PDB file of C-alpha atoms in Angstrom:
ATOM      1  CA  UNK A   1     -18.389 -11.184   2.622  1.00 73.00           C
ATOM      2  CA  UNK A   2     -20.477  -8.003   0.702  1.00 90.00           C
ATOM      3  CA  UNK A   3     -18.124  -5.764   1.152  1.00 95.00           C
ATOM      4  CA  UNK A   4     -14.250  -5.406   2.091  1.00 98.00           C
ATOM      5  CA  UNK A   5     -12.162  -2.237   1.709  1.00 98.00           C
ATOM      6  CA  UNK A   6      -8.460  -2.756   0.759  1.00 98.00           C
ATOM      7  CA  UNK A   7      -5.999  -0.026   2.114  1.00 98.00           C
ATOM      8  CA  UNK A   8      -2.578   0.058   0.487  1.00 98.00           C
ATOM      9  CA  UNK A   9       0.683   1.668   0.898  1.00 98.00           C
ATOM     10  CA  UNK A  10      -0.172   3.792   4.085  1.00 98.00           C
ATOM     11  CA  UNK A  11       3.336   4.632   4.673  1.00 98.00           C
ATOM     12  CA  UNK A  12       3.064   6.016   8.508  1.00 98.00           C
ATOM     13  CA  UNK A  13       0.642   8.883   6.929  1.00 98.00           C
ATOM     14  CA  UNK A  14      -1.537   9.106  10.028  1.00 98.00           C
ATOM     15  CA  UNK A  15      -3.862  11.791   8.216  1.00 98.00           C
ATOM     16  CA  UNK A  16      -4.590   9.837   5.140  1.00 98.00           C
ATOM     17  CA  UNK A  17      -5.345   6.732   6.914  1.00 98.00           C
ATOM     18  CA  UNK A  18      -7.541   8.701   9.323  1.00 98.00           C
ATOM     19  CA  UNK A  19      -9.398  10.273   6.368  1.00 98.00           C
ATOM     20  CA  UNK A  20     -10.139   6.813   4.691  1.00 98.00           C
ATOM     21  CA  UNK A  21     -11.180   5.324   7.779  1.00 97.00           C
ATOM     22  CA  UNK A  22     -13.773   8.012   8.619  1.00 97.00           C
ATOM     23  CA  UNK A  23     -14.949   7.049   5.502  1.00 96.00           C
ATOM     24  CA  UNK A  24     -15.349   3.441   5.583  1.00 96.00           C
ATOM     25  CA  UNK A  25     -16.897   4.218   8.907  1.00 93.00           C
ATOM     26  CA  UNK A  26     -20.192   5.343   6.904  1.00 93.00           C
ATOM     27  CA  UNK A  27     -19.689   2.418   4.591  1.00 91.00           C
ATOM     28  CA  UNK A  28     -21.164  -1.511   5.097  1.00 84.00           C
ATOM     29  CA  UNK A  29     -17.939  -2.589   5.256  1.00 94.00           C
ATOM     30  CA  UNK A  30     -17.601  -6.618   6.517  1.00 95.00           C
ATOM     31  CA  UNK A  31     -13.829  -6.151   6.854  1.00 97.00           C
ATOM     32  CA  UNK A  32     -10.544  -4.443   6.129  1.00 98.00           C
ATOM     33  CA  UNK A  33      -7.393  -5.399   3.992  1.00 98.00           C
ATOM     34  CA  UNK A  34      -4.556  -3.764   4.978  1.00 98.00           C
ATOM     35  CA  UNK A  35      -2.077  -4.399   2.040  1.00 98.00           C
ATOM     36  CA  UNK A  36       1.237  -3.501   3.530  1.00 98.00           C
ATOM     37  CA  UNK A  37       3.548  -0.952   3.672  1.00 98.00           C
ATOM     38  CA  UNK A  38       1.943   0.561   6.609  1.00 98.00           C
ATOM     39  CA  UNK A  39       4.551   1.952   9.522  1.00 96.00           C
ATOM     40  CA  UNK A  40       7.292   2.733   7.392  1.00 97.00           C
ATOM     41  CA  UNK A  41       6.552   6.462   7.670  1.00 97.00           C
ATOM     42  CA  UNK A  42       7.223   9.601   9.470  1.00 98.00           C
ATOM     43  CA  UNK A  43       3.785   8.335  12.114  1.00 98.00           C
ATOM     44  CA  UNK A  44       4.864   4.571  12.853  1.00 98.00           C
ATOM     45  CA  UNK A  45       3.236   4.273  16.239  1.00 98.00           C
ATOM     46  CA  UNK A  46       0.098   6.096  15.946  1.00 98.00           C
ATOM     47  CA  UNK A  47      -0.456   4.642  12.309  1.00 98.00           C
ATOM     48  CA  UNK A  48      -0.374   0.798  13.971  1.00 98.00           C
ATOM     49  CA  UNK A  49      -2.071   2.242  16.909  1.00 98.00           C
ATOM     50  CA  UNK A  50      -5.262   3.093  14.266  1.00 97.00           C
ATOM     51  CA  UNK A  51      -4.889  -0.392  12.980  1.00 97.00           C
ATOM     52  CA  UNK A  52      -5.445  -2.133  16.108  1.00 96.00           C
ATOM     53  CA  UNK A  53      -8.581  -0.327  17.262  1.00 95.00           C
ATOM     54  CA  UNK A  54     -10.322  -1.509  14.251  1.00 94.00           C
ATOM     55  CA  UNK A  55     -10.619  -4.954  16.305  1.00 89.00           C
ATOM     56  CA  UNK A  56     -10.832  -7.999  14.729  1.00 86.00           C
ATOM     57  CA  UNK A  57     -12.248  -7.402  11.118  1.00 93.00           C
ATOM     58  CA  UNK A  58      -9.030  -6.555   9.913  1.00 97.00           C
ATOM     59  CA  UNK A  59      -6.577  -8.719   8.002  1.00 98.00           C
ATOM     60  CA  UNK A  60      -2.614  -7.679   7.278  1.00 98.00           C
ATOM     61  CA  UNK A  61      -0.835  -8.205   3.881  1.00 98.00           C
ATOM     62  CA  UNK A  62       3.020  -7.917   4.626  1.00 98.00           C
ATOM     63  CA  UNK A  63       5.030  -5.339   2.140  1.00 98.00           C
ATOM     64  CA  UNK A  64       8.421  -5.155   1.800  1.00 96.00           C
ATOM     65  CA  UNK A  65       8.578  -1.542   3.925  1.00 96.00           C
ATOM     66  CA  UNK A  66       6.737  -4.233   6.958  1.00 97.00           C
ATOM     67  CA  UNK A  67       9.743  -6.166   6.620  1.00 96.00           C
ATOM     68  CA  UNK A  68      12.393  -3.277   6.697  1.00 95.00           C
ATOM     69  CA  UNK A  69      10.695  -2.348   9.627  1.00 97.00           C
ATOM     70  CA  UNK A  70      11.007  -5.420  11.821  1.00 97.00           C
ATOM     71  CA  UNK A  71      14.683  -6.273  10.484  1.00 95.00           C
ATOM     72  CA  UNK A  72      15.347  -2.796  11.724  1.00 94.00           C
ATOM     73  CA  UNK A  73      13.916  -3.403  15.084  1.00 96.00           C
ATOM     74  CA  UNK A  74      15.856  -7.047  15.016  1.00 96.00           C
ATOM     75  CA  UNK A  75      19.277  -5.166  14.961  1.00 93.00           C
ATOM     76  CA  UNK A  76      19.647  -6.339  11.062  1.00 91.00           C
ATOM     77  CA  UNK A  77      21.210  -3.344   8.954  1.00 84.00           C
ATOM     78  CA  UNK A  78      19.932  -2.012   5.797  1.00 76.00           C
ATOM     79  CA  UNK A  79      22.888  -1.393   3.502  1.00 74.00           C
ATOM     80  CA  UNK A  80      24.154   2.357   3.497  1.00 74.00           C
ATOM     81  CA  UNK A  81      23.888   2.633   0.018  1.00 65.00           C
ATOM     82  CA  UNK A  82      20.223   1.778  -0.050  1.00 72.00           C
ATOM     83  CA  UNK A  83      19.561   4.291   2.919  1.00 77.00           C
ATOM     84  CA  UNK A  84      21.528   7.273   1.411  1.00 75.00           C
ATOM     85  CA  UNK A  85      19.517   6.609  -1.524  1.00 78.00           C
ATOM     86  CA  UNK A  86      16.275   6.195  -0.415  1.00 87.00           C
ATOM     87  CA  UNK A  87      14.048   7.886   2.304  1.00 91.00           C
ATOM     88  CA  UNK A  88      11.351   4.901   2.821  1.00 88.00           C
ATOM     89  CA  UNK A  89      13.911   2.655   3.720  1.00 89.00           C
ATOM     90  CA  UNK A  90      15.308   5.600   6.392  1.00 93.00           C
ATOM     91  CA  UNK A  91      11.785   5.362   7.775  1.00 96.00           C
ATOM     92  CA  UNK A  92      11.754   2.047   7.965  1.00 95.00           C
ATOM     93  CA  UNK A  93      14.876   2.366  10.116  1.00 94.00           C
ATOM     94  CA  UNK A  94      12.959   5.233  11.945  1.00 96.00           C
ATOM     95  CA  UNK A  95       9.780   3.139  12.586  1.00 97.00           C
ATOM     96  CA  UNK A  96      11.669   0.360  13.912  1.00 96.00           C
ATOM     97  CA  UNK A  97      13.147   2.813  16.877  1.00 96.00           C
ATOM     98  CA  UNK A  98       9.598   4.199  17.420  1.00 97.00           C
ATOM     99  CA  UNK A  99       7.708   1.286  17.892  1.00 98.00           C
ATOM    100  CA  UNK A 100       7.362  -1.296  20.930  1.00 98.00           C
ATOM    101  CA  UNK A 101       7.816  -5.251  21.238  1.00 97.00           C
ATOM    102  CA  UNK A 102       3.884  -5.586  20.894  1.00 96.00           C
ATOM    103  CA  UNK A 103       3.466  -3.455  17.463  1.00 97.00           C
ATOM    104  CA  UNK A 104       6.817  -5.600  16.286  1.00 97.00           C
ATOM    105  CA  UNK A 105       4.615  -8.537  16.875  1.00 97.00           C
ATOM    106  CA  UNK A 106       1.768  -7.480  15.054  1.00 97.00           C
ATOM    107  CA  UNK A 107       3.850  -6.832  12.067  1.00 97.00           C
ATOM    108  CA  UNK A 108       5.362 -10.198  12.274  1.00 96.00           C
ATOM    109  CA  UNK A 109       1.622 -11.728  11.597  1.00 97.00           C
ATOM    110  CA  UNK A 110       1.081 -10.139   8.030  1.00 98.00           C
ATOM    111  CA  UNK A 111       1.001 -12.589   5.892  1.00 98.00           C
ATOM    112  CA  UNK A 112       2.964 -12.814   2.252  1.00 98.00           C
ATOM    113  CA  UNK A 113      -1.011 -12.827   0.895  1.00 98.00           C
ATOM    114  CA  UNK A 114      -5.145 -13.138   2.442  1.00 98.00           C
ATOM    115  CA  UNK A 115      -7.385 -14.848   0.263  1.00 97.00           C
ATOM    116  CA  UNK A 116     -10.991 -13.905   0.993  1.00 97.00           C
ATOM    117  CA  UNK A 117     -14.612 -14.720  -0.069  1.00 97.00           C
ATOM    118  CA  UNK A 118     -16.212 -11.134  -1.839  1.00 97.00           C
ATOM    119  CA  UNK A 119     -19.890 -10.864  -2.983  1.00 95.00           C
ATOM    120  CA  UNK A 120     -19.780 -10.950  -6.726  1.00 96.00           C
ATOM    121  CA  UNK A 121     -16.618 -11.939  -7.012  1.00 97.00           C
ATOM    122  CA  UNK A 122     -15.848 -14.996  -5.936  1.00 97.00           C
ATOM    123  CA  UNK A 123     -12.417 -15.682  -3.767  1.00 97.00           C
ATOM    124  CA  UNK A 124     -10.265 -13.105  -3.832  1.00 98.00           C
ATOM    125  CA  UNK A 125      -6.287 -12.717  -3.738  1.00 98.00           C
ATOM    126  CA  UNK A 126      -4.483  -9.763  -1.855  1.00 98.00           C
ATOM    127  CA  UNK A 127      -0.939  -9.330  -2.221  1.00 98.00           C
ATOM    128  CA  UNK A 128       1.419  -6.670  -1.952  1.00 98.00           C
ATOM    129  CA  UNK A 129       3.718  -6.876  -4.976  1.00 98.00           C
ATOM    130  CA  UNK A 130       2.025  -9.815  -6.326  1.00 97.00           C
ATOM    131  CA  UNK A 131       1.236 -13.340  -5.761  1.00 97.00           C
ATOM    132  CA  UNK A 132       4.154 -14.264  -5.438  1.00 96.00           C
ATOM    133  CA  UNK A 133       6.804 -11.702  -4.537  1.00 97.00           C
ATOM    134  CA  UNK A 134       6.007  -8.378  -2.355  1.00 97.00           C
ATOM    135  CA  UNK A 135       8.460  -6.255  -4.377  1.00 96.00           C
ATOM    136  CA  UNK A 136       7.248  -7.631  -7.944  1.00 97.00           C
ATOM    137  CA  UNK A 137       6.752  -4.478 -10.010  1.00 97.00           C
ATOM    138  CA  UNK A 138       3.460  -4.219 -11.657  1.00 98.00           C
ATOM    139  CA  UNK A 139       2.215  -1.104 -13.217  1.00 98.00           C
ATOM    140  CA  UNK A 140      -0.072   0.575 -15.900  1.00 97.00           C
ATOM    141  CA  UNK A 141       2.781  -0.193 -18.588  1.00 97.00           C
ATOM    142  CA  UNK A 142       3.297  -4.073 -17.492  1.00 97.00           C
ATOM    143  CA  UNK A 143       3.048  -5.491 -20.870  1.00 97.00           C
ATOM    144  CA  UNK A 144       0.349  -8.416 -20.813  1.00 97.00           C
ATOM    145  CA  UNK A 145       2.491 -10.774 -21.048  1.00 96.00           C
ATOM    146  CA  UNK A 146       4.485 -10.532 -18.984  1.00 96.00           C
ATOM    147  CA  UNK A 147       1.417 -10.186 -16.426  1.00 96.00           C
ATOM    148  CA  UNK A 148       0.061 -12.986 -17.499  1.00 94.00           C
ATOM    149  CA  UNK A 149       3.337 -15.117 -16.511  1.00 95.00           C
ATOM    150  CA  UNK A 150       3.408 -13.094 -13.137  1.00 95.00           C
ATOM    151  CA  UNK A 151       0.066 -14.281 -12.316  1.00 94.00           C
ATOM    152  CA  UNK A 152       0.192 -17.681 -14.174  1.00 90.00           C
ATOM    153  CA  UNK A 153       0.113 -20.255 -11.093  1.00 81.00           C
ATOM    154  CA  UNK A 154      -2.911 -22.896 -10.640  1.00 80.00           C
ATOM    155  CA  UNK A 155      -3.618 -21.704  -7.003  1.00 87.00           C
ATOM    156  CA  UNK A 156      -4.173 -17.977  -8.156  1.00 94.00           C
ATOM    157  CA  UNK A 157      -7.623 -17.115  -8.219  1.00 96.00           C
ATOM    158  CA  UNK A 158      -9.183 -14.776 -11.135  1.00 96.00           C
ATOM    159  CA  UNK A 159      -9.074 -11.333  -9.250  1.00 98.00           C
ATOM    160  CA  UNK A 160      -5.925 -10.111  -7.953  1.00 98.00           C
ATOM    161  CA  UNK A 161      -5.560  -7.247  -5.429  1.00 98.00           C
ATOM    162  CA  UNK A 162      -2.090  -5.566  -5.580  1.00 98.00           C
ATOM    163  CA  UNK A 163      -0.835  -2.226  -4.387  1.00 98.00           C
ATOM    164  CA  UNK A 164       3.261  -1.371  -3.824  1.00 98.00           C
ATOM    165  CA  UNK A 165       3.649   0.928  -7.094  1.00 98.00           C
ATOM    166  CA  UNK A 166       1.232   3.014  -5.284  1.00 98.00           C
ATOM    167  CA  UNK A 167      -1.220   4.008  -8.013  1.00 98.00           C
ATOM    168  CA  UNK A 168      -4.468   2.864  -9.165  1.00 98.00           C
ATOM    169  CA  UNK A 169      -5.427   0.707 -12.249  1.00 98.00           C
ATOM    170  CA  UNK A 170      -8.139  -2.365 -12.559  1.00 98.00           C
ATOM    171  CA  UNK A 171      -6.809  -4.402 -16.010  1.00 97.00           C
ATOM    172  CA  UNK A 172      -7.728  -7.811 -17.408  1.00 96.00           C
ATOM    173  CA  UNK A 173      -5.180  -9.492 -18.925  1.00 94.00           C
ATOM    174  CA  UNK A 174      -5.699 -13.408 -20.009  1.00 94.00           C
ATOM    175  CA  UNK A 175      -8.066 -15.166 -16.975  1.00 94.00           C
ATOM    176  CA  UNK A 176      -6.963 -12.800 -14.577  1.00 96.00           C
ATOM    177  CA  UNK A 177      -8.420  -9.313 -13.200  1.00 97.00           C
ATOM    178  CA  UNK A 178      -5.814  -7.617 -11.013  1.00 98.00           C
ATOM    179  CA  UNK A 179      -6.444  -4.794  -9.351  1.00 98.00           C
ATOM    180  CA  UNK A 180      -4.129  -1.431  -7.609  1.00 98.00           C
ATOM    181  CA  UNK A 181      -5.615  -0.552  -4.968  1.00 98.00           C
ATOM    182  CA  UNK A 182      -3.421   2.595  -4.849  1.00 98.00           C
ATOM    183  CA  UNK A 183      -1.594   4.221  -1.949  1.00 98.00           C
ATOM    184  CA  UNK A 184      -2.903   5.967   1.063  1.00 98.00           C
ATOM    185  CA  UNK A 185      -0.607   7.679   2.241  1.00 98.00           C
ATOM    186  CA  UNK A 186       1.966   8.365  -0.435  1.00 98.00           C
ATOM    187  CA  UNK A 187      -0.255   7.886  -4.136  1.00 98.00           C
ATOM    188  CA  UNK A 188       1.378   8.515  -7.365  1.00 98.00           C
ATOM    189  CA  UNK A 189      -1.510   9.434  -9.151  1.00 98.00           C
ATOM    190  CA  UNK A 190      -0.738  13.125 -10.202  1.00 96.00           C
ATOM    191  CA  UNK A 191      -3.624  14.087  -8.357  1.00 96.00           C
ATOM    192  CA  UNK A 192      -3.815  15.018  -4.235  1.00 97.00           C
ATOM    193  CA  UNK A 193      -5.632  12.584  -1.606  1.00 98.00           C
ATOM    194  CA  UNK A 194      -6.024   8.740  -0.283  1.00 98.00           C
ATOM    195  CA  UNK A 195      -6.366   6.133  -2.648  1.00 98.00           C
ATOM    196  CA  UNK A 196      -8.028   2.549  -1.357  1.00 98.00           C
ATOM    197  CA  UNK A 197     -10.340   0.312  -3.516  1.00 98.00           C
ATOM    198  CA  UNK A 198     -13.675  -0.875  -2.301  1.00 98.00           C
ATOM    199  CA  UNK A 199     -14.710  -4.369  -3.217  1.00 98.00           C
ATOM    200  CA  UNK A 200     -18.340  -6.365  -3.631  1.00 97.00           C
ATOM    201  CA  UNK A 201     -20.080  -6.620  -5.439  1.00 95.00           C
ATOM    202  CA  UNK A 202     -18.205  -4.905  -8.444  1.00 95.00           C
ATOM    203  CA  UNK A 203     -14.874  -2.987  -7.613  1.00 97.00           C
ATOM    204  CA  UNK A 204     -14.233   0.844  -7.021  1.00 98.00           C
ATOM    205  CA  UNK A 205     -11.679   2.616  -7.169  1.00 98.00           C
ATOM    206  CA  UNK A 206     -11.625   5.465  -4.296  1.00 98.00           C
ATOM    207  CA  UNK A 207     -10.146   8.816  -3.595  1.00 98.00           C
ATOM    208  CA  UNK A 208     -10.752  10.454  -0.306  1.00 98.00           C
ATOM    209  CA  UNK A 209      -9.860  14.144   0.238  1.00 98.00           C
ATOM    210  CA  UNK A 210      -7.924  15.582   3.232  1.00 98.00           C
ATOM    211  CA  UNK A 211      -6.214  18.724   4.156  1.00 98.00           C
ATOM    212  CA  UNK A 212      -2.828  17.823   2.664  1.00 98.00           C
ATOM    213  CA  UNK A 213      -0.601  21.412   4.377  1.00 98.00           C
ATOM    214  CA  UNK A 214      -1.966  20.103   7.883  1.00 98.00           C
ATOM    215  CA  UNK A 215      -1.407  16.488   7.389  1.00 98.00           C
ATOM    216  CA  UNK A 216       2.128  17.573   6.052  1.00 98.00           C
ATOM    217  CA  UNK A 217       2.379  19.660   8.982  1.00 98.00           C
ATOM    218  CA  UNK A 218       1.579  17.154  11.389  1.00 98.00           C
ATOM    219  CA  UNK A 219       3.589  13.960   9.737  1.00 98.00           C
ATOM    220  CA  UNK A 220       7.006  16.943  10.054  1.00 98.00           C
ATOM    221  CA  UNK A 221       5.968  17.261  13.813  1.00 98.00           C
ATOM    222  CA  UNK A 222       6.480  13.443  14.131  1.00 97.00           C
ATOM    223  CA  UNK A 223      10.453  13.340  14.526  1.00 97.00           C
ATOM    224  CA  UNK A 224      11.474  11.926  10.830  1.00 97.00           C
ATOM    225  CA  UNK A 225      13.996  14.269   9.508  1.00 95.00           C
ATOM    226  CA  UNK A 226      13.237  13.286   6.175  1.00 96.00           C
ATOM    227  CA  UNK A 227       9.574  13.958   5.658  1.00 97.00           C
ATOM    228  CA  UNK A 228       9.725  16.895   2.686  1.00 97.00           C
ATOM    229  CA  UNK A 229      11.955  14.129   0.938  1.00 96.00           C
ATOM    230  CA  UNK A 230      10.002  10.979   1.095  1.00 97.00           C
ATOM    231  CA  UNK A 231       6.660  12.623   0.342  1.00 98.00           C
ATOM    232  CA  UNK A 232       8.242  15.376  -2.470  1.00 97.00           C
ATOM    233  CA  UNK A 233       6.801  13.191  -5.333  1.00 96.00           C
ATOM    234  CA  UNK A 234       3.424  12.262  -4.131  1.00 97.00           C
ATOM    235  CA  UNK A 235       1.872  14.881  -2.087  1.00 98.00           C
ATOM    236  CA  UNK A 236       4.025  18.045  -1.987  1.00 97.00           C
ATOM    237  CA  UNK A 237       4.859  18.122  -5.769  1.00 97.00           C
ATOM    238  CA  UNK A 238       3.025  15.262  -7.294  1.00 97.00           C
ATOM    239  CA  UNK A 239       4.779  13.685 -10.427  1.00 96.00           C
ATOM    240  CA  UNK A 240       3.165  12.536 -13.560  1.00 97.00           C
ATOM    241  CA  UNK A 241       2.497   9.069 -12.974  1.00 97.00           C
ATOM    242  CA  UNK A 242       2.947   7.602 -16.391  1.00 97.00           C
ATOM    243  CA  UNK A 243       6.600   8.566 -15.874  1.00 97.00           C
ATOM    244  CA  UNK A 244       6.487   7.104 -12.261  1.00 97.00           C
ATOM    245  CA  UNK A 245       4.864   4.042 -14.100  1.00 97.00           C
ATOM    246  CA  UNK A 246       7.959   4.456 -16.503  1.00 97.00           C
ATOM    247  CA  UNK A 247      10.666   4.999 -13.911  1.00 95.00           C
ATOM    248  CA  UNK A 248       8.913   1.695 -12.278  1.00 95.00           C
ATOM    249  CA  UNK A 249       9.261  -0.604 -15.517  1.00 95.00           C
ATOM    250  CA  UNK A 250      13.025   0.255 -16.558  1.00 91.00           C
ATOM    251  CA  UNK A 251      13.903  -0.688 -12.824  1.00 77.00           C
ATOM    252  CA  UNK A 252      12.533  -4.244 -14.672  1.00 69.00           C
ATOM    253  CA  UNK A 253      14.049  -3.969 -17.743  1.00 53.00           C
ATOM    254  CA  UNK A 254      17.682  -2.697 -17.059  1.00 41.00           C
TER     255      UNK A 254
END
């Protein structure tokens, strides 16, 4: 393939997704990666609804907010002390009463990672957390060594596409190139818009701008209670993100 476009992290932000997709639109894109994360989010249906009228170019990471989403919408229960605590996982909750039997299907066929052919690069791993875990924790501040044994398994190609920690970074470390491909729809970068990664032959790193107040204004309008909340950090009041990155790594440490 020339060119593939890797969308991380959309989070049910309608908006951003929108935004990034008009954009790929005037692209040569061959096909899309969508690296996970993607109904858990004040816009559930309309969000999957976007996904599916791309058609068939389109392949699906799964994220650990995908699988919230359908253990919601299996009757499991996420723990009350992990929902008073956090409001992704109260959107995940939210998604699962939103959506229908056929988008609960579609999120059972991500798969833990897609491995694809890219011009210039050779094959090509997408994950959400990493290779081998979708919650793995891998930012700017991930010592190399401890990358290194992250990524260290025979079947794991050279370039790595990752996303979850929702900011970008490209960063060699050993035989291995492993990529952020940021977040849509809820980037810690410090810095306002969509964040996405376009790959072949080389890799970029994109922003797209959007009119954050109305996209704010329409993900409020969407029924989640909790939209100020979950999106405080990222778009309303972004936060530094070497101390997200920080925040991140003692969550490994301690």
């Amino acid at each position: 393939m020339r060119r593939v476009a890797a969308l991380y992290d959309i989070h049910g932000n309608l908006p951003a997704l929108r935004a990034v997709l008009a954009e790929i639109q005037r692209e040569q894109v061959d096909h899309i990666v969508i690296g996970g994360d993607v109904a858990n989010g004040p816009l559930p249906v309309a969000t999957l609804d976007a996904l599916i009228g791309l058609g068939t170019h389109v392949s699906y990471v799964m994220g650990n907010g995908d699988l919230e989403v359908a253990a919601a919408y299996d009757g499991e229960e996420l723990a009350a002390s992990v929902l008073d605590e956090s409001p992704a996982a109260r959107s995940s909750v939210f998604a699962a009463t939103q959506i229908s039997a056929a988008h609960r299907e579609l999120v059972g066929s991500f798969q833990p990672t897609v491995t694809l052919e890219v011009d210039g690069l050779g094959p090509v791993l997408f994950c959400h957390g990493s290779p081998r875990s979708d919650t793995e924790i891998i930012t700017t501040l991930t010592p190399d060594a401890r990358l290194g044994e992250i990524l260290a398994a025979d079947a794991n190609p050279p370039t790595i596409v990752g996303g979850h920690t929702h900011r970008q970074f490209d960063h060699i470390a050993y035989r291995w190139r492993f990529i952020n491909a940021g977040s849509v729809g809820m980037p810690y970068e410090g810095t306002l818009g969509a964040f996405w990664a376009m790959l072949g032959p080389d890799i970029e790193l994109r922003r797209t701008g959007y009119d954050i107040a109305a996209a704010i204004e329409e993900l409020r309008a969407g029924g989640f209670d909790d939209v100020d909340e979950m999106f405080e950090e990222s778009l309303l009041e972004p936060m530094d993100p070497d101390q997200v990155a920080r925040l991140f790594e003692q969550g490994v440490t301690s």
